[in-house]
PDB file of C-alpha atoms in Angstrom:
ATOM      1  CA  MET A 263       0.008   0.017  -0.008  1.00 56.00           C
ATOM      2  CA  PRO A 264       1.658   3.276  -1.109  1.00 73.00           C
ATOM      3  CA  GLU A 265       2.046   6.063   1.431  1.00 80.00           C
ATOM      4  CA  LEU A 266       1.590   9.730   0.698  1.00 82.00           C
ATOM      5  CA  ASP A 267       4.753  11.782   0.647  1.00 86.00           C
ATOM      6  CA  PHE A 268       5.237  14.631   3.077  1.00 87.00           C
ATOM      7  CA  GLU A 269       4.651  17.387   0.507  1.00 89.00           C
ATOM      8  CA  THR A 270       1.258  15.969  -0.497  1.00 88.00           C
ATOM      9  CA  LYS A 271       0.181  15.585   3.104  1.00 90.00           C
ATOM     10  CA  ASP A 272       1.286  19.160   3.852  1.00 90.00           C
ATOM     11  CA  LEU A 273      -0.528  20.495   0.817  1.00 90.00           C
ATOM     12  CA  LEU A 274      -3.721  18.658   1.785  1.00 91.00           C
ATOM     13  CA  HIS A 275      -3.474  20.050   5.297  1.00 91.00           C
ATOM     14  CA  GLN A 276      -2.938  23.569   3.940  1.00 90.00           C
ATOM     15  CA  LEU A 277      -5.920  23.318   1.601  1.00 88.00           C
ATOM     16  CA  GLN A 278      -8.102  22.160   4.479  1.00 88.00           C
ATOM     17  CA  GLU A 279      -6.861  25.006   6.726  1.00 89.00           C
ATOM     18  CA  ASP A 280      -7.603  27.527   3.978  1.00 85.00           C
ATOM     19  CA  GLY A 281     -11.136  26.207   3.661  1.00 84.00           C
ATOM     20  CA  LEU A 282     -10.673  24.998   0.076  1.00 86.00           C
ATOM     21  CA  ILE A 283     -11.460  21.361   0.932  1.00 87.00           C
ATOM     22  CA  THR A 284     -13.381  19.734   3.763  1.00 88.00           C
ATOM     23  CA  ARG A 285     -12.104  17.097   6.155  1.00 91.00           C
ATOM     24  CA  ARG A 286     -14.104  14.430   4.289  1.00 92.00           C
ATOM     25  CA  GLU A 287     -12.698  15.541   0.903  1.00 91.00           C
ATOM     26  CA  ARG A 288      -9.223  15.314   2.375  1.00 92.00           C
ATOM     27  CA  GLU A 289      -9.951  11.734   3.440  1.00 93.00           C
ATOM     28  CA  VAL A 290     -11.280  10.917  -0.019  1.00 92.00           C
ATOM     29  CA  ILE A 291      -8.139  12.327  -1.693  1.00 93.00           C
ATOM     30  CA  ILE A 292      -5.897  10.358   0.700  1.00 93.00           C
ATOM     31  CA  LYS A 293      -7.783   7.126  -0.048  1.00 92.00           C
ATOM     32  CA  LEU A 294      -7.680   7.878  -3.811  1.00 91.00           C
ATOM     33  CA  PHE A 295      -3.889   8.102  -3.763  1.00 91.00           C
ATOM     34  CA  THR A 296      -3.212   5.265  -1.280  1.00 92.00           C
ATOM     35  CA  THR A 297      -5.543   2.489  -2.469  1.00 92.00           C
ATOM     36  CA  PRO A 298      -5.129   0.408  -5.611  1.00 90.00           C
ATOM     37  CA  SER A 299      -8.664   1.027  -6.945  1.00 90.00           C
ATOM     38  CA  ARG A 300     -11.556   3.396  -6.524  1.00 90.00           C
ATOM     39  CA  THR A 301     -13.818   0.543  -5.517  1.00 93.00           C
ATOM     40  CA  GLU A 302     -11.474  -0.378  -2.721  1.00 93.00           C
ATOM     41  CA  ALA A 303     -11.135   3.265  -1.637  1.00 92.00           C
ATOM     42  CA  ALA A 304     -14.952   3.654  -1.507  1.00 93.00           C
ATOM     43  CA  ARG A 305     -15.268   0.456   0.524  1.00 94.00           C
ATOM     44  CA  ARG A 306     -12.719   1.625   3.064  1.00 93.00           C
ATOM     45  CA  LEU A 307     -14.455   5.003   3.405  1.00 92.00           C
ATOM     46  CA  GLY A 308     -17.799   3.236   3.807  1.00 93.00           C
ATOM     47  CA  ILE A 309     -19.545   4.888   0.848  1.00 92.00           C
ATOM     48  CA  GLU A 310     -20.792   3.700  -2.493  1.00 94.00           C
ATOM     49  CA  ARG A 311     -18.517   3.762  -5.477  1.00 93.00           C
ATOM     50  CA  GLY A 312     -20.836   6.182  -7.324  1.00 93.00           C
ATOM     51  CA  SER A 313     -20.689   8.621  -4.430  1.00 93.00           C
ATOM     52  CA  PHE A 314     -16.922   8.338  -4.297  1.00 93.00           C
ATOM     53  CA  ASN A 315     -16.693   8.968  -8.057  1.00 93.00           C
ATOM     54  CA  HIS A 316     -19.002  11.980  -7.732  1.00 93.00           C
ATOM     55  CA  LEU A 317     -16.763  13.457  -5.047  1.00 92.00           C
ATOM     56  CA  ILE A 318     -13.742  12.986  -7.255  1.00 93.00           C
ATOM     57  CA  TYR A 319     -15.618  14.568 -10.178  1.00 92.00           C
ATOM     58  CA  LYS A 320     -16.515  17.593  -8.027  1.00 91.00           C
ATOM     59  CA  LEU A 321     -12.880  17.966  -6.940  1.00 91.00           C
ATOM     60  CA  VAL A 322     -11.727  17.799 -10.606  1.00 91.00           C
ATOM     61  CA  THR A 323     -14.270  20.386 -11.736  1.00 89.00           C
ATOM     62  CA  ASP A 324     -13.241  22.712  -8.942  1.00 89.00           C
ATOM     63  CA  HIS A 325      -9.554  22.272  -9.970  1.00 88.00           C
ATOM     64  CA  VAL A 326      -8.518  20.711  -6.646  1.00 89.00           C
ATOM     65  CA  LEU A 327      -7.434  17.626  -8.610  1.00 91.00           C
ATOM     66  CA  ILE A 328      -5.989  17.794 -12.156  1.00 90.00           C
ATOM     67  CA  ARG A 329      -6.649  14.977 -14.636  1.00 92.00           C
ATOM     68  CA  ILE A 330      -3.446  13.980 -16.435  1.00 91.00           C
ATOM     69  CA  ARG A 331      -4.792  10.990 -18.344  1.00 88.00           C
ATOM     70  CA  LYS A 332      -7.986   8.887 -18.158  1.00 84.00           C
ATOM     71  CA  ASN A 333      -7.393   7.371 -14.712  1.00 80.00           C
ATOM     72  CA  GLU A 334      -4.485   9.490 -13.559  1.00 87.00           C
ATOM     73  CA  LEU A 335      -5.083  12.429 -11.206  1.00 90.00           C
ATOM     74  CA  VAL A 336      -2.688  14.705  -9.381  1.00 90.00           C
ATOM     75  CA  LEU A 337      -3.240  17.224  -6.645  1.00 89.00           C
ATOM     76  CA  ASN A 338      -3.172  20.867  -7.757  1.00 86.00           C
ATOM     77  CA  SER A 339      -0.157  22.535  -6.138  1.00 84.00           C
ATOM     78  CA  ASP A 340      -1.409  26.098  -6.886  1.00 83.00           C
ATOM     79  CA  PRO A 341      -4.189  27.045  -4.397  1.00 81.00           C
ATOM     80  CA  SER A 342      -4.932  30.280  -6.267  1.00 82.00           C
ATOM     81  CA  SER A 343      -6.225  28.363  -9.260  1.00 83.00           C
ATOM     82  CA  ILE A 344      -8.763  26.369  -7.227  1.00 82.00           C
ATOM     83  CA  LYS A 345     -12.293  27.517  -7.955  1.00 82.00           C
ATOM     84  CA  ARG A 346     -14.370  26.632  -4.913  1.00 72.00           C
ATOM     85  CA  ASN A 347     -17.472  28.362  -3.720  1.00 65.00           C
ATOM     86  CA  ALA A 348     -17.736  28.950   0.031  1.00 53.00           C
ATOM     87  CA  SER A 349     -21.081  27.252   0.047  1.00 52.00           C
ATOM     88  CA  TYR A 350     -23.029  25.235  -2.505  1.00 58.00           C
ATOM     89  CA  ALA A 351     -26.357  26.032  -0.802  1.00 63.00           C
ATOM     90  CA  LEU A 352     -28.308  29.075  -1.831  1.00 71.00           C
ATOM     91  CA  PRO A 353     -28.590  31.759   0.842  1.00 74.00           C
ATOM     92  CA  PRO A 354     -32.016  32.103   2.462  1.00 79.00           C
ATOM     93  CA  PRO A 355     -34.210  34.822   1.024  1.00 83.00           C
ATOM     94  CA  GLU A 356     -34.289  38.112   2.909  1.00 87.00           C
ATOM     95  CA  GLU A 357     -37.166  38.474   5.351  1.00 84.00           C
ATOM     96  CA  ILE A 358     -39.685  41.061   4.252  1.00 86.00           C
ATOM     97  CA  PRO A 359     -40.634  43.336   7.137  1.00 90.00           C
ATOM     98  CA  LEU A 360     -44.065  42.596   8.533  1.00 90.00           C
ATOM     99  CA  VAL A 361     -46.575  45.464   8.223  1.00 91.00           C
ATOM    100  CA  MET A 362     -49.708  45.134  10.378  1.00 92.00           C
ATOM    101  CA  SER A 363     -52.474  47.690  10.610  1.00 93.00           C
ATOM    102  CA  ASP A 364     -54.145  48.559  13.921  1.00 94.00           C
ATOM    103  CA  ALA A 365     -57.390  46.820  12.811  1.00 93.00           C
ATOM    104  CA  GLU A 366     -55.458  43.608  11.975  1.00 93.00           C
ATOM    105  CA  ARG A 367     -53.605  43.803  15.304  1.00 93.00           C
ATOM    106  CA  LYS A 368     -56.888  44.223  17.222  1.00 94.00           C
ATOM    107  CA  TRP A 369     -58.562  41.369  15.287  1.00 92.00           C
ATOM    108  CA  MET A 370     -55.599  39.058  15.948  1.00 91.00           C
ATOM    109  CA  ILE A 371     -55.594  39.755  19.675  1.00 92.00           C
ATOM    110  CA  GLU A 372     -59.363  39.188  19.987  1.00 91.00           C
ATOM    111  CA  ASN A 373     -59.969  36.307  17.549  1.00 89.00           C
ATOM    112  CA  TYR A 374     -56.701  34.404  16.859  1.00 89.00           C
ATOM    113  CA  ASP A 375     -56.752  30.646  17.390  1.00 86.00           C
ATOM    114  CA  SER A 376     -53.676  28.726  16.429  1.00 82.00           C
ATOM    115  CA  THR A 377     -55.788  25.800  15.149  1.00 84.00           C
ATOM    116  CA  LYS A 378     -57.751  28.057  12.788  1.00 88.00           C
ATOM    117  CA  ARG A 379     -55.122  29.933  10.849  1.00 89.00           C
ATOM    118  CA  THR A 380     -56.898  29.390   7.549  1.00 91.00           C
ATOM    119  CA  GLN A 381     -60.036  31.193   8.824  1.00 91.00           C
ATOM    120  CA  ALA A 382     -57.869  34.006  10.131  1.00 91.00           C
ATOM    121  CA  ALA A 383     -56.157  34.321   6.746  1.00 92.00           C
ATOM    122  CA  ARG A 384     -59.524  34.495   5.031  1.00 93.00           C
ATOM    123  CA  ALA A 385     -60.879  37.085   7.467  1.00 92.00           C
ATOM    124  CA  LEU A 386     -57.861  39.353   7.196  1.00 93.00           C
ATOM    125  CA  LYS A 387     -57.319  38.609   3.479  1.00 94.00           C
ATOM    126  CA  ARG A 388     -53.631  37.702   4.156  1.00 93.00           C
ATOM    127  CA  SER A 389     -51.628  34.551   3.609  1.00 92.00           C
ATOM    128  CA  LYS A 390     -51.272  31.903   6.302  1.00 92.00           C
ATOM    129  CA  TYR A 391     -47.571  32.713   6.344  1.00 91.00           C
ATOM    130  CA  ASP A 392     -48.384  36.314   7.205  1.00 92.00           C
ATOM    131  CA  ILE A 393     -50.845  35.151   9.930  1.00 92.00           C
ATOM    132  CA  ASN A 394     -48.072  32.991  11.430  1.00 91.00           C
ATOM    133  CA  ARG A 395     -45.662  35.920  11.407  1.00 92.00           C
ATOM    134  CA  MET A 396     -48.297  38.204  12.934  1.00 92.00           C
ATOM    135  CA  ALA A 397     -48.984  35.686  15.716  1.00 91.00           C
ATOM    136  CA  LEU A 398     -45.318  35.439  16.469  1.00 91.00           C
ATOM    137  CA  ALA A 399     -44.875  39.182  16.528  1.00 91.00           C
ATOM    138  CA  LEU A 400     -47.853  39.575  18.927  1.00 91.00           C
ATOM    139  CA  LYS A 401     -46.616  36.649  21.061  1.00 89.00           C
ATOM    140  CA  LEU A 402     -49.867  34.804  20.466  1.00 88.00           C
ATOM    141  CA  ASP A 403     -47.976  31.794  19.187  1.00 84.00           C
ATOM    142  CA  ARG A 404     -44.421  30.563  19.463  1.00 80.00           C
ATOM    143  CA  LYS A 405     -41.932  29.138  17.055  1.00 74.00           C
ATOM    144  CA  ASN A 406     -41.331  25.433  17.302  1.00 64.00           C
TER     145      ASN A 406
END
């Protein structure tokens, strides 16, 4: 079983410290270079081969790994050429400020029942989402 050389280990550690790869991606890269096949590497990591290949594909498209030939990959030694986004998830939408009239506030205080939000939405001609936000703002309900 081949061992990683010191330079590769150091580069992997530096990439992880800089936030360019995660701890799990570091483990995947280490198994990729130290096991004879991708199937064996996936088995040792406890994941399916397809998931392992997808992680490798993602690392190649982000230029963490460079493809030399069909089944030959090397670690990119230039961190400035790595194109990683900080997060793959979309940021949550901005919360629109809740505007509530005095009549709506009065109606909510007198008539709100948490089991009948649909009726409250119909009576005030607002969405159920707005009714929930109004109830939270007036402390008539609480967030789970």
